[in-house]
Coordinates of C-alpha atoms and ligand atoms in Angstrom, one line a residue:
M1 CA -19.8 26.9 92.1
L2 CA -18.9 26.5 95.9
V3 CA -21.2 24.1 98.1
S4 CA -21.0 22.6 101.7
G5 CA -23.9 20.5 101.9
R6 CA -27.0 18.8 100.3
G7 CA -26.7 20.6 96.7
S8 CA -30.1 20.8 95.9
N9 CA -29.6 24.4 94.5
L10 CA -26.5 22.9 92.5
Q11 CA -28.9 20.3 91.0
S12 CA -31.4 23.0 90.1
I13 CA -28.5 24.7 88.2
I14 CA -27.6 21.5 86.5
D15 CA -30.9 20.9 85.6
A16 CA -31.6 24.3 84.1
I17 CA -28.5 24.0 81.9
A18 CA -29.4 20.3 81.0
E19 CA -33.1 21.6 80.1
G20 CA -31.8 24.7 78.0
R21 CA -32.9 27.2 80.3
L22 CA -29.9 28.4 81.3
D23 CA -26.9 28.9 78.7
A24 CA -24.0 28.1 81.0
S25 CA -21.4 25.5 81.8
I26 CA -20.4 24.7 85.4
A27 CA -16.4 24.6 85.4
I28 CA -15.9 23.2 88.7
V29 CA -17.7 22.4 92.3
I30 CA -15.8 23.2 95.2
S31 CA -16.6 22.0 98.6
N32 CA -15.4 22.8 102.1
R33 CA -16.6 19.4 103.5
V34 CA -15.4 16.2 101.9
D35 CA -18.9 14.6 102.9
A36 CA -20.9 17.0 100.8
A37 CA -23.8 15.4 99.0
A38 CA -23.3 18.2 96.4
L39 CA -20.0 16.7 95.4
N40 CA -22.0 13.4 94.3
R41 CA -24.3 15.4 92.2
A42 CA -21.7 17.0 90.6
K43 CA -19.8 14.0 89.9
D44 CA -23.0 12.4 88.5
A45 CA -23.4 15.4 85.9
G46 CA -19.8 15.0 84.8
I47 CA -18.5 18.1 86.7
E48 CA -15.1 18.2 88.0
T49 CA -14.9 18.5 91.7
A50 CA -12.4 19.6 94.4
C51 CA -12.4 20.1 98.3
V52 CA -10.7 22.9 100.0
L53 CA -10.8 21.9 103.6
P54 CA -9.9 24.8 105.8
A55 CA -8.1 22.7 108.4
S56 CA -5.3 21.9 105.5
Y57 CA -4.3 25.5 105.5
P58 CA -2.4 27.9 107.8
D59 CA -5.2 30.5 107.9
R60 CA -8.5 31.5 106.3
Q61 CA -7.1 33.8 103.8
A62 CA -4.8 30.7 102.3
C63 CA -7.8 28.8 102.2
D64 CA -9.8 31.2 100.0
Q65 CA -6.5 31.7 97.9
A66 CA -6.5 28.0 97.2
M67 CA -10.0 28.3 95.5
V68 CA -8.8 31.3 93.5
D69 CA -6.1 29.1 92.2
L70 CA -8.6 26.4 91.6
L71 CA -11.2 28.7 89.6
R72 CA -8.7 31.1 87.6
P73 CA -7.6 28.5 85.2
S74 CA -11.2 28.0 84.0
D75 CA -11.6 31.7 83.6
V76 CA -14.9 31.5 85.2
E77 CA -17.4 34.4 84.7
L78 CA -19.3 33.8 87.7
V79 CA -18.8 32.0 91.3
C80 CA -22.1 30.7 92.5
L81 CA -22.5 29.9 96.3
A82 CA -25.1 27.2 96.9
G83 CA -25.4 26.3 100.4
Y84 CA -21.9 27.1 101.2
M85 CA -21.5 27.8 104.8
Q86 CA -18.5 29.7 105.2
P87 CA -17.7 33.4 104.6
V88 CA -15.9 34.4 101.4
R89 CA -12.6 36.3 102.3
K90 CA -10.5 39.0 100.8
P91 CA -8.7 36.7 98.2
M92 CA -11.8 35.5 96.6
L93 CA -13.7 38.9 96.6
A94 CA -10.7 40.5 95.1
A95 CA -10.0 38.1 92.3
F96 CA -13.9 38.1 91.5
P97 CA -15.2 41.4 92.3
N98 CA -18.9 41.8 91.9
R99 CA -19.0 38.3 90.1
I100 CA -19.9 36.2 93.0
L101 CA -23.6 35.2 94.0
N102 CA -25.3 33.7 96.9
I103 CA -29.0 32.5 97.7
H104 CA -30.1 33.1 101.0
P105 CA -33.5 31.6 102.4
S106 CA -34.9 34.8 103.7
L107 CA -36.1 38.0 102.1
L108 CA -33.1 40.0 102.9
P109 CA -32.4 42.1 104.8
A110 CA -34.4 40.4 107.2
F111 CA -33.0 37.4 109.0
P112 CA -29.2 37.1 107.5
G113 CA -26.8 34.6 108.9
L114 CA -27.7 30.8 110.1
H115 CA -31.1 29.4 110.5
A116 CA -33.0 32.1 108.5
Q117 CA -36.2 30.0 108.4
Q118 CA -36.2 29.6 112.3
Q119 CA -35.4 33.2 112.7
A120 CA -38.6 34.1 110.6
L121 CA -40.9 31.5 112.5
D122 CA -39.6 32.9 116.0
Y123 CA -40.3 36.4 114.4
G124 CA -43.7 35.6 113.5
V125 CA -43.5 37.0 109.9
K126 CA -46.4 36.0 107.7
V127 CA -44.3 36.3 104.5
A128 CA -40.8 34.6 104.1
G129 CA -38.8 33.9 100.9
A130 CA -35.6 33.5 99.1
T131 CA -33.1 36.2 97.9
V132 CA -30.2 36.1 95.4
H133 CA -27.6 38.7 96.2
M134 CA -24.0 39.7 95.1
V135 CA -21.4 38.7 97.8
T136 CA -19.6 41.3 99.6
A137 CA -17.3 41.3 102.8
K138 CA -20.5 41.6 105.0
I139 CA -22.5 38.4 105.2
D140 CA -25.9 38.1 103.6
A141 CA -25.6 41.8 102.8
G142 CA -24.7 42.5 99.1
P143 CA -26.8 44.2 96.5
I144 CA -30.1 42.2 95.9
L145 CA -30.5 40.6 92.7
A146 CA -34.0 38.7 93.0
Q147 CA -36.3 37.6 95.6
A148 CA -39.4 35.5 95.8
A149 CA -42.1 35.5 98.5
V150 CA -43.9 32.6 100.2
P151 CA -46.6 32.6 102.8
V152 CA -45.8 31.4 106.2
L153 CA -48.7 29.4 107.2
P154 CA -50.2 28.2 110.4
G155 CA -48.5 25.0 111.7
D156 CA -45.4 25.8 109.7
T157 CA -42.3 24.0 111.0
V158 CA -38.7 24.8 109.8
D159 CA -39.1 21.7 107.6
T160 CA -42.4 22.8 106.1
L161 CA -41.3 26.3 105.6
S162 CA -37.8 25.5 104.4
A163 CA -39.6 23.2 101.7
R164 CA -41.7 26.0 100.3
I165 CA -38.9 28.5 100.2
L166 CA -36.6 26.1 98.5
V167 CA -39.2 25.7 95.5
E168 CA -38.5 29.4 95.0
E169 CA -34.7 29.0 95.5
H170 CA -34.6 26.3 92.9
R171 CA -36.7 28.8 90.2
I172 CA -34.9 32.1 91.2
Y173 CA -31.4 30.9 91.2
P174 CA -30.9 29.7 87.6
E175 CA -33.2 32.6 86.2
T176 CA -30.8 35.0 87.9
I177 CA -27.5 33.5 86.9
S178 CA -29.1 33.4 83.3
R179 CA -29.9 37.3 83.6
V180 CA -26.6 37.9 85.2
L181 CA -24.8 36.3 82.5
A182 CA -26.7 37.7 79.6
D183 CA -26.1 41.5 81.3
A184 CA -22.4 40.9 81.4
G185 CA -22.4 39.6 78.0
A186 CA -24.6 42.4 76.6
S187 CA -22.2 45.1 78.2
R188 CA -18.9 43.2 76.6
Ligands
GRF201 C1 -30.4 26.6 101.0 O1 -31.6 27.0 101.6 C2 -29.6 27.8 100.6 O2 -30.6 29.0 100.3 C3 -29.0 28.1 101.8 O3 -28.6 27.0 102.4 C4 -29.4 25.8 101.7 C5 -28.5 25.2 100.9 O4 -29.3 23.9 100.4 N1 -27.7 29.0 101.7 P1 -28.8 23.0 99.0 O5 -27.5 22.6 99.6 O6 -28.5 23.9 98.1 O7 -29.9 21.9 99.0

């Protein structure tokens, strides 16, 4: 799993595995920031962690190649982005074709990129939500695997809307990972 921050989606996946709702194991959690709280959640769950810091590499390709080098030995079936706040580049896309998932806090294709919940409020939509999608070279634009909608309520702020969306994120991400792994297993 790739993370950058708080790690609540990572936690939902750790919990789903612990509770038997997701038959999987997390090989490694890689962060592009040393201060990501997600790293502590991983350590608390006994999961290997690593930091791949962009500043330590000559360019972005080399940085993503370093991630490939960390993931390859574990023979990972899926790479899941959970609040990973930087683009996925060619070395990763080439190493894991159609095997990288992301969760985004909007009903894509609406509101890709940063501050999706603020974009939704600014636009005045009445329904917002979360999307799990396959990662491609274009940010937040790959094939959609699952979505969940929530209402936007009068008086909503970014915080209240984000919290409502997050409940759905924590439900659909583990469910979708489970389905994708099952489908991959069935087609082998
Ligand atoms: C989530 O809203 C996720 O959809 C977005 O970034 C946020 C990460 O939250 N990509 P967390 O780190 O999983 O708590």
